[in-house]
PDB file of C-alpha atoms in Angstrom:
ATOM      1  CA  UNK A   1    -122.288  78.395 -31.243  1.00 62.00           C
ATOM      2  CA  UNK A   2    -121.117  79.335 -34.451  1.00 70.00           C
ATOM      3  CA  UNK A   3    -120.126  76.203 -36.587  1.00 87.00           C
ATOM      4  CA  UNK A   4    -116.984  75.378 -39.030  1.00 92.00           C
ATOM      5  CA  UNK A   5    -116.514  72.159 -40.741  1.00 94.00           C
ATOM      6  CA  UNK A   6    -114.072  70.516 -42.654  1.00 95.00           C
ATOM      7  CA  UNK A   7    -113.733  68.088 -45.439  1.00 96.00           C
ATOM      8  CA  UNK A   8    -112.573  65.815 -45.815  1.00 96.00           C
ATOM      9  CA  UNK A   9    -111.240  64.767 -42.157  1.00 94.00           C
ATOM     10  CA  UNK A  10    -109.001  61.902 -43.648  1.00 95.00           C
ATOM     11  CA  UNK A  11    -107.458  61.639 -46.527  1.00 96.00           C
ATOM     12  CA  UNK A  12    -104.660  59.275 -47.596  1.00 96.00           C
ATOM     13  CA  UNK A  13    -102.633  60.001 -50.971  1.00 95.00           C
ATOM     14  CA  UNK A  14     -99.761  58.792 -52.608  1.00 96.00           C
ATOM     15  CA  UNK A  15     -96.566  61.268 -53.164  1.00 96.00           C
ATOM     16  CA  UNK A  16     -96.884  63.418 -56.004  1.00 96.00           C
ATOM     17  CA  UNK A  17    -100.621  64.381 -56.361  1.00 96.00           C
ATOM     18  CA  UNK A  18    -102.550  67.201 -54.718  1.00 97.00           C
ATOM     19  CA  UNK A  19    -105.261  67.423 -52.195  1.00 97.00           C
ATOM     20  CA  UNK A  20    -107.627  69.703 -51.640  1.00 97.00           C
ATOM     21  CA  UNK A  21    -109.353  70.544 -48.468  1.00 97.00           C
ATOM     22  CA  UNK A  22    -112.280  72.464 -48.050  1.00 97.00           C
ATOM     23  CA  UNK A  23    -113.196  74.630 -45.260  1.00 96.00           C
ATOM     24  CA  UNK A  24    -116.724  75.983 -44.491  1.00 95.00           C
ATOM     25  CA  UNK A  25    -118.618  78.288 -42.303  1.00 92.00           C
ATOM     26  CA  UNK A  26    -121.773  77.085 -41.551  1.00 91.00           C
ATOM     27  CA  UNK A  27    -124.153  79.729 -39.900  1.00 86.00           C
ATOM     28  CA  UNK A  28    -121.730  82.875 -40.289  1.00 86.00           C
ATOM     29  CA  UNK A  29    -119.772  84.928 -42.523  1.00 87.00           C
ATOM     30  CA  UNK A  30    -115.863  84.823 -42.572  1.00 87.00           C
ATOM     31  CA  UNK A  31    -114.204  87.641 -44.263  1.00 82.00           C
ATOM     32  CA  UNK A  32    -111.059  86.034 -42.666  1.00 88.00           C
ATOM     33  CA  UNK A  33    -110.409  82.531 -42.092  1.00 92.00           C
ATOM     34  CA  UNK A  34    -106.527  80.706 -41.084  1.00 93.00           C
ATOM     35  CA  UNK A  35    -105.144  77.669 -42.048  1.00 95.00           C
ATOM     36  CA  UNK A  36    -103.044  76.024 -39.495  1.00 93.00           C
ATOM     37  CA  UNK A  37    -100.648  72.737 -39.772  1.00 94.00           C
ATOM     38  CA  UNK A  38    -100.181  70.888 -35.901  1.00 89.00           C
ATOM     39  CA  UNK A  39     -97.797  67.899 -36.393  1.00 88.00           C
ATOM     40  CA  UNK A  40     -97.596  65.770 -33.545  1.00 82.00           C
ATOM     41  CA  UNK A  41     -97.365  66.856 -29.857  1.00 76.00           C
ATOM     42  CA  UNK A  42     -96.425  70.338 -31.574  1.00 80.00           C
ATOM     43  CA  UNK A  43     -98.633  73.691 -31.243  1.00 80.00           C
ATOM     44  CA  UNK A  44    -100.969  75.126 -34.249  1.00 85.00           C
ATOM     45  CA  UNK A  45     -98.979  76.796 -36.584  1.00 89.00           C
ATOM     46  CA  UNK A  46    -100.294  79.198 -38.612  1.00 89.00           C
ATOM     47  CA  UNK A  47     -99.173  78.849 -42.245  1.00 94.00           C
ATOM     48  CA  UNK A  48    -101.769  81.870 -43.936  1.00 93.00           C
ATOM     49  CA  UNK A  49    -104.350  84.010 -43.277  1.00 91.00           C
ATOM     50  CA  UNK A  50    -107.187  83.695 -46.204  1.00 89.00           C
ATOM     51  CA  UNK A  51    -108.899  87.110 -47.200  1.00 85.00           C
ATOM     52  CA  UNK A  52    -112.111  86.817 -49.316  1.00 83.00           C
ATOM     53  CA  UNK A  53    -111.707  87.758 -52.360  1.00 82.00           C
ATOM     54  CA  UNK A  54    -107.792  88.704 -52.511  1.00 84.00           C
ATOM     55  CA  UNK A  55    -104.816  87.001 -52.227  1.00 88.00           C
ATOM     56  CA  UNK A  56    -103.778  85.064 -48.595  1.00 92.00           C
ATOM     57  CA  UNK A  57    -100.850  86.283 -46.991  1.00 91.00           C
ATOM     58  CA  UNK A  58     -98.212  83.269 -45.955  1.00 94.00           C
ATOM     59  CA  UNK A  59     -96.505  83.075 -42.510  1.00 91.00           C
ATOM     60  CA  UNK A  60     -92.355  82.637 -43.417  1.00 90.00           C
ATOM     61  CA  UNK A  61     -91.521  79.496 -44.214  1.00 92.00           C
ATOM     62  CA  UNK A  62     -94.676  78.524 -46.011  1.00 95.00           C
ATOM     63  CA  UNK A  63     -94.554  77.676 -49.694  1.00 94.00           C
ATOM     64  CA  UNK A  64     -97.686  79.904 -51.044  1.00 93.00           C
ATOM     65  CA  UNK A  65     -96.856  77.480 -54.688  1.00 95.00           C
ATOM     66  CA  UNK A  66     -97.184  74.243 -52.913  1.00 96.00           C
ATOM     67  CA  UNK A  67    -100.333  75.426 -50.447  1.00 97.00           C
ATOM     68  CA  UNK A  68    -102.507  76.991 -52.480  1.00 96.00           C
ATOM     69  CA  UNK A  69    -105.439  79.201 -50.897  1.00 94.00           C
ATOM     70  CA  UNK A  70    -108.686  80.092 -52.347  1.00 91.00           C
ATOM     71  CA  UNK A  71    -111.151  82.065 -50.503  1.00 89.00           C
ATOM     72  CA  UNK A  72    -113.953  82.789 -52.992  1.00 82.00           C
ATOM     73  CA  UNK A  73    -116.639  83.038 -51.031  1.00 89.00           C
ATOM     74  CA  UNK A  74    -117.647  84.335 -47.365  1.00 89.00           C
ATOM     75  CA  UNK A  75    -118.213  81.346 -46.434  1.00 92.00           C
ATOM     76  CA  UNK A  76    -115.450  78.537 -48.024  1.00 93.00           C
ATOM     77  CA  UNK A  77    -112.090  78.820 -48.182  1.00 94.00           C
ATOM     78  CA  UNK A  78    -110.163  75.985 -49.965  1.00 95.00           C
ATOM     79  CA  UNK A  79    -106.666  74.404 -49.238  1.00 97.00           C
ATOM     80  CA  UNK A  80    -104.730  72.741 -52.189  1.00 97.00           C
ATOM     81  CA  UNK A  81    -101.756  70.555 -51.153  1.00 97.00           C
ATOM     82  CA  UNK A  82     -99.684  70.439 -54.322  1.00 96.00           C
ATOM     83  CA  UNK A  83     -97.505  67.729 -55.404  1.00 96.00           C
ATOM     84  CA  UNK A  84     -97.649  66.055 -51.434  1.00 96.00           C
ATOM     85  CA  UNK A  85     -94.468  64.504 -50.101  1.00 96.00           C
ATOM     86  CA  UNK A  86     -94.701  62.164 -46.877  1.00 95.00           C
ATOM     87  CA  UNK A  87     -93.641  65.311 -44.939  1.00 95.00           C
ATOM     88  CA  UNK A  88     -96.640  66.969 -45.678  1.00 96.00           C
ATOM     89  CA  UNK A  89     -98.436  64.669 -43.429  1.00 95.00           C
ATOM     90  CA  UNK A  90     -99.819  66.376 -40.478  1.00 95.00           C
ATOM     91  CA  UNK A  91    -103.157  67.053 -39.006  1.00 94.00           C
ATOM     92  CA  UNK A  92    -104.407  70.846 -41.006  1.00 95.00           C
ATOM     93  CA  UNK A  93    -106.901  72.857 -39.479  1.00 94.00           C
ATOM     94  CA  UNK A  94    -108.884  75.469 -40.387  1.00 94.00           C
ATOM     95  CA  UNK A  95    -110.686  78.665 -38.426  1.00 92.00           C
ATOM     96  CA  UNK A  96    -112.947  81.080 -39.133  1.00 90.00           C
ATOM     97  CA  UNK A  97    -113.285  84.634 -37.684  1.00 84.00           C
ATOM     98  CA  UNK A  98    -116.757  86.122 -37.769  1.00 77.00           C
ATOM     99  CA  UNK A  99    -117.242  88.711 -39.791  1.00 71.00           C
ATOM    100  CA  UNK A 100    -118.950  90.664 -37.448  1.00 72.00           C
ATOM    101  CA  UNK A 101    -115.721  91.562 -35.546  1.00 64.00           C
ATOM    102  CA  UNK A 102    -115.244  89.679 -32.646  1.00 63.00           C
ATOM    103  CA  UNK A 103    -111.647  88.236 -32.628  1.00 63.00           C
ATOM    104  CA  UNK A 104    -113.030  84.853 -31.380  1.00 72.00           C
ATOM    105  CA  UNK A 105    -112.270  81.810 -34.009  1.00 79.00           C
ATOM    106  CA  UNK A 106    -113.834  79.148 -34.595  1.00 86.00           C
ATOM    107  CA  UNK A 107    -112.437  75.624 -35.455  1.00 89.00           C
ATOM    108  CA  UNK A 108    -112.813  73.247 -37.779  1.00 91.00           C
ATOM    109  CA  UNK A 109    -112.539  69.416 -36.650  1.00 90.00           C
ATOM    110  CA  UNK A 110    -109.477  68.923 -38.566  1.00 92.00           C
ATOM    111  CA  UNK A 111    -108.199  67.449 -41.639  1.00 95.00           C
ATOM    112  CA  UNK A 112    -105.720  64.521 -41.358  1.00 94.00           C
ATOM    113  CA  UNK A 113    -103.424  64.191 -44.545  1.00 96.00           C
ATOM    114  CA  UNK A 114    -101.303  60.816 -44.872  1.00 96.00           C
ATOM    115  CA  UNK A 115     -98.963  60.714 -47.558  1.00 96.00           C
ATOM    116  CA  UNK A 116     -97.725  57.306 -48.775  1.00 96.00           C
TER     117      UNK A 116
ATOM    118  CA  UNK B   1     -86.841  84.347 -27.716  1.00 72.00           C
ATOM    119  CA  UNK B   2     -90.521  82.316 -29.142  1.00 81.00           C
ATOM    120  CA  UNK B   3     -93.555  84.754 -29.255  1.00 89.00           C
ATOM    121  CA  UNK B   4     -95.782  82.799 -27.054  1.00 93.00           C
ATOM    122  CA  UNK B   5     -94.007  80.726 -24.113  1.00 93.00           C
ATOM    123  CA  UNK B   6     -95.742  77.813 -22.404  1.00 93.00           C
ATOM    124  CA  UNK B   7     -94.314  75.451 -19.706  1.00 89.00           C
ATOM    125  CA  UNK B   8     -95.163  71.827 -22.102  1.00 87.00           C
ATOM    126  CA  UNK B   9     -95.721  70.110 -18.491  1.00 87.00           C
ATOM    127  CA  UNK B  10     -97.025  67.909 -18.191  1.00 91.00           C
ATOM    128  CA  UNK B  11     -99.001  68.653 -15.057  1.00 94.00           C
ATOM    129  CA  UNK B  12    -100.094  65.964 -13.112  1.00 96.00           C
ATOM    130  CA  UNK B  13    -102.562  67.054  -9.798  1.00 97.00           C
ATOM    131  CA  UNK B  14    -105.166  64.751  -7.733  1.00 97.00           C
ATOM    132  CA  UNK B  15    -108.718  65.910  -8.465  1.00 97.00           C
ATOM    133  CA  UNK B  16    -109.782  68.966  -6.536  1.00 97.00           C
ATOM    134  CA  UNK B  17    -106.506  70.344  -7.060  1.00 97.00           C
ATOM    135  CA  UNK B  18    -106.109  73.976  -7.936  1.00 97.00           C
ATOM    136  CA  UNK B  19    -103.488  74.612 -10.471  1.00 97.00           C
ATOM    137  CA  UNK B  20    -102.176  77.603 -12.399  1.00 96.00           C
ATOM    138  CA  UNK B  21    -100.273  77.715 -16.017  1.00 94.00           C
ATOM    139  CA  UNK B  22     -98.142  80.819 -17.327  1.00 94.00           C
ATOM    140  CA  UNK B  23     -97.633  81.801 -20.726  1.00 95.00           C
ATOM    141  CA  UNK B  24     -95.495  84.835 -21.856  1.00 96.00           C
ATOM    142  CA  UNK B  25     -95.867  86.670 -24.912  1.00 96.00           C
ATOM    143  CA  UNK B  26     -92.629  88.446 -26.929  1.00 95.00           C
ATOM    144  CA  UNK B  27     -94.595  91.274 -28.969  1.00 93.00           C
ATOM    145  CA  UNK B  28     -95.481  94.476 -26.522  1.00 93.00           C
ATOM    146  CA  UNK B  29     -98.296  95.132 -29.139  1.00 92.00           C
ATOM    147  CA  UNK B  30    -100.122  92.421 -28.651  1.00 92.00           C
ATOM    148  CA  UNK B  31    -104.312  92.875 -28.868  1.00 88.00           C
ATOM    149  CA  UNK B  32    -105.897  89.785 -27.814  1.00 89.00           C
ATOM    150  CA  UNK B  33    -105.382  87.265 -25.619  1.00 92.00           C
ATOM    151  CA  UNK B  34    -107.103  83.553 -25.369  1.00 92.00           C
ATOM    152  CA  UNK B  35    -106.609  80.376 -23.464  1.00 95.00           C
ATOM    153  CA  UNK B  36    -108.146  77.628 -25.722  1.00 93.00           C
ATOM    154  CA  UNK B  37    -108.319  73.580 -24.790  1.00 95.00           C
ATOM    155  CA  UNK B  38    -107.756  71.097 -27.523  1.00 92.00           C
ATOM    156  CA  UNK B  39    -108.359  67.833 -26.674  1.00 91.00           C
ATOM    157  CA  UNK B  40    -105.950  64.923 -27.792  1.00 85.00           C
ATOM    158  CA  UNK B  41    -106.530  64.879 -31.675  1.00 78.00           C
ATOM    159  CA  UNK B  42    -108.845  67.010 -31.814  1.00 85.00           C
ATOM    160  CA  UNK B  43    -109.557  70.842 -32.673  1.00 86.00           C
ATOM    161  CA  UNK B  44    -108.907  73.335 -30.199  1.00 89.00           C
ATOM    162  CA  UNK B  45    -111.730  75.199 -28.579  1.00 89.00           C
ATOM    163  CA  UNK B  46    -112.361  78.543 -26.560  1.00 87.00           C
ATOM    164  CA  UNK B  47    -112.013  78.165 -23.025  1.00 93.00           C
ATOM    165  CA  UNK B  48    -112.255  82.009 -22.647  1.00 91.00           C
ATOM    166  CA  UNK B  49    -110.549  85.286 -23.837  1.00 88.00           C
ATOM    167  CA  UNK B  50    -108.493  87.321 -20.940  1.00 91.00           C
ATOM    168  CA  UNK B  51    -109.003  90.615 -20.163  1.00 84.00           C
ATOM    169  CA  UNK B  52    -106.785  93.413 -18.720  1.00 84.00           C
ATOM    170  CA  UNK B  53    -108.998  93.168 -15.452  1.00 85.00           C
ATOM    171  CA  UNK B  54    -109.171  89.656 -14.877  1.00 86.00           C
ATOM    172  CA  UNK B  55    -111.734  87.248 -15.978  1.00 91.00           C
ATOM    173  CA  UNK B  56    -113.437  84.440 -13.966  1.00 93.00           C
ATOM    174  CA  UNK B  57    -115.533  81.684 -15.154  1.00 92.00           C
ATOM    175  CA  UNK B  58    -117.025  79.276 -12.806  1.00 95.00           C
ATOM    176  CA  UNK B  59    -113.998  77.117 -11.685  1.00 97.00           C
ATOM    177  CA  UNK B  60    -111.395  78.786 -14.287  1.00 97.00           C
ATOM    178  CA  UNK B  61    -109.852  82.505 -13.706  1.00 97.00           C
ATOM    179  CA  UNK B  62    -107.478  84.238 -16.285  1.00 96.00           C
ATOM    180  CA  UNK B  63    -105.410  86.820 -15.512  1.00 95.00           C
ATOM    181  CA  UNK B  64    -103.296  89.395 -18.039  1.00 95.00           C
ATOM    182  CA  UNK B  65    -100.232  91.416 -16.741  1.00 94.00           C
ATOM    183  CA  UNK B  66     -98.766  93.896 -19.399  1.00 93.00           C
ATOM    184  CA  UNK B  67     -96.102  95.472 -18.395  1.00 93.00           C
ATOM    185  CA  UNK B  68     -94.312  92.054 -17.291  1.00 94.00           C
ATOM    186  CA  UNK B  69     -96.505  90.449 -20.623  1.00 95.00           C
ATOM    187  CA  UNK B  70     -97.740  87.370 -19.289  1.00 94.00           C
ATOM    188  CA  UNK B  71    -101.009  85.632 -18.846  1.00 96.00           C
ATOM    189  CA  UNK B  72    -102.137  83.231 -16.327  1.00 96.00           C
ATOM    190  CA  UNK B  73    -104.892  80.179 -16.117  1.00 97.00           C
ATOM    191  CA  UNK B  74    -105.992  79.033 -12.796  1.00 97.00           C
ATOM    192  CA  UNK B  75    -107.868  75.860 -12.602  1.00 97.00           C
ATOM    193  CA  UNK B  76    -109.769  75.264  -9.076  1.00 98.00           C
ATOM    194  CA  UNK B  77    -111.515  72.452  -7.777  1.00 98.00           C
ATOM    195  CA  UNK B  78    -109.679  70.267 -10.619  1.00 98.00           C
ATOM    196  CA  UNK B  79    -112.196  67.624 -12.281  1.00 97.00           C
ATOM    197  CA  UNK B  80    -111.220  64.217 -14.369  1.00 97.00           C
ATOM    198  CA  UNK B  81    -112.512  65.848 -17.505  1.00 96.00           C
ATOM    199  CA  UNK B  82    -110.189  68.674 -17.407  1.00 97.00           C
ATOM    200  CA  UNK B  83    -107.320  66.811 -18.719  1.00 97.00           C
ATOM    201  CA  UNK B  84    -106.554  68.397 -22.126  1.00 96.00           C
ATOM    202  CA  UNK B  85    -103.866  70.821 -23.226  1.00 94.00           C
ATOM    203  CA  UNK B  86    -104.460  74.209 -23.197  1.00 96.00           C
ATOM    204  CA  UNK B  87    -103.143  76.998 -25.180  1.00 94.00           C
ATOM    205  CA  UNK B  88    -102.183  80.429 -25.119  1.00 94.00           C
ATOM    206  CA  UNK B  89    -103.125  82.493 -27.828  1.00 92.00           C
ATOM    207  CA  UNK B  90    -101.790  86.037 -28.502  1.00 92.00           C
ATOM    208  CA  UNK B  91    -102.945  88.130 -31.113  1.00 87.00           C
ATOM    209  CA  UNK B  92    -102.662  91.254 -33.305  1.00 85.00           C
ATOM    210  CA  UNK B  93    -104.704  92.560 -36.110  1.00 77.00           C
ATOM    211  CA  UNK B  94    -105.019  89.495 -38.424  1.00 72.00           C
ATOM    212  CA  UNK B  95    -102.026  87.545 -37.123  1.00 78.00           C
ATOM    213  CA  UNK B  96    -102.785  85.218 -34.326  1.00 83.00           C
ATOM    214  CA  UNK B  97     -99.948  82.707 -32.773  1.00 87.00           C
ATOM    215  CA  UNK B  98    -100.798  79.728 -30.425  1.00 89.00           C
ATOM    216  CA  UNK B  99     -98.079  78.551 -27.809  1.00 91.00           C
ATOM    217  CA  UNK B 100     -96.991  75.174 -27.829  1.00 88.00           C
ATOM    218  CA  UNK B 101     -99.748  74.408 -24.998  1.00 91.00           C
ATOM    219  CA  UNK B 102     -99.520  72.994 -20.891  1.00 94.00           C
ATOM    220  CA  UNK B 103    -100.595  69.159 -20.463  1.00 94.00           C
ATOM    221  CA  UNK B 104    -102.529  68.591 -17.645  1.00 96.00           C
ATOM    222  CA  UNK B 105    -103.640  65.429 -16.293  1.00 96.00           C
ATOM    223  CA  UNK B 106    -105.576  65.378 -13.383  1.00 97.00           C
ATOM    224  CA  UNK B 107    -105.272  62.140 -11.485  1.00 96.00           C
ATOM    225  CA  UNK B 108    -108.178  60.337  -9.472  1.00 94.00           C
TER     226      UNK B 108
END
């Protein structure tokens, strides 16, 4: 099955610096791919949708200056936690859809952000 | 009123149970519909998309109903290794929204 991985899958940072985590489709092509934020015993929830090669459109709520999304390529899309508060810690995960239509995604393992 | 419902549980059944979970969806639009299992800290993963007709895979069947906008889950012959939580997903075009997911623990 198709593959998406993540990196890095822990990551512990002190308040006030960024983080950026990378998302990657292995053995596909992802026009689209989602970044979601699950804190815990809560549901996925979406915070943007991450177009290659234009801007990502934010769910409500979601600071698009603080979470910064780069999609250059079809096959990475990057998130950048800005300036990270101890709020900010949650487990973020990333999915790709296949270019190829099928509205199937496919998961990354997850990234888990600590903020101290 | 949420845009994807789920009953948190959790649902506990002996092993060999059969066992259903409902989710109800808000947005009459609505395209696509998914159960996926996510294991405890882990990423979710398919289980299987649910057609209009009805969908059956081995020991799991998934049902959609439009006009009353719900979809259903049924879980025979309930194993050990099915414990997880699974989640409805709902989407439209590019916008996809996950409910908050049913427990289940199946008991030996």
């Amino acid at each position: 099955g198709a593959v998406v991985s993540q990196h890095p899958s822990r990551v512990i940072c002190k308040s006030g610096t960024s983080v950026k985590i990378e998302c990657r489709s292995l053995d596909f092509q992802a026009t689209t791919m989602f970044w979601y934020r699950q804190f815990p015993k809560q549901s996925l929830m979406l915070m943007a949708t991450s177009n290659e090669g234009s801007k990502a459109t934010y769910e409500q709520g979601v600071e698009k200056d603080k979470f910064l999304i780069n999609h250059a390529s079809l096959t990475l899309s990057t998130l950048t936690v800005t300036s990270a508060h101890p709020e900010d810690s949650s487990f973020y995960i990333c999915s790709a859809r296949d270019s190829r239509g099928s509205y199937e995604q496919y998961f990354g393992p997850g990234t888990r952000l600590t903020v101290t | 009123r949420k845009e994807v419902e789920q009953d948190p549980g959790p649902f506990n059944v002996p092993e060999g149970a059969t066992v259903a979970f409902n989710c109800t969806y808000s947005n009459s639009a609505s395209q696509s519909f998914f159960w996926y299992r996510q294991d405890c800290r882990k990423e979710p993963k398919l289980l299987m998309s649910v057609y209009s007709s009805g969908n059956e895979d081995g020991r799991f069947t998934a049902q959609l109903n439009r006009a009353s906008q719900y979809i259903s889950l049924l879980i025979r012959d309930s194993k050990l290794s099915d414990s997880a939580t699974y989640l409805c997903v709902v989407s439209l075009y590019q916008k996809v929204t996950f409910g908050t997911g049913t427990k289940l623990q199946v008991i030996p």
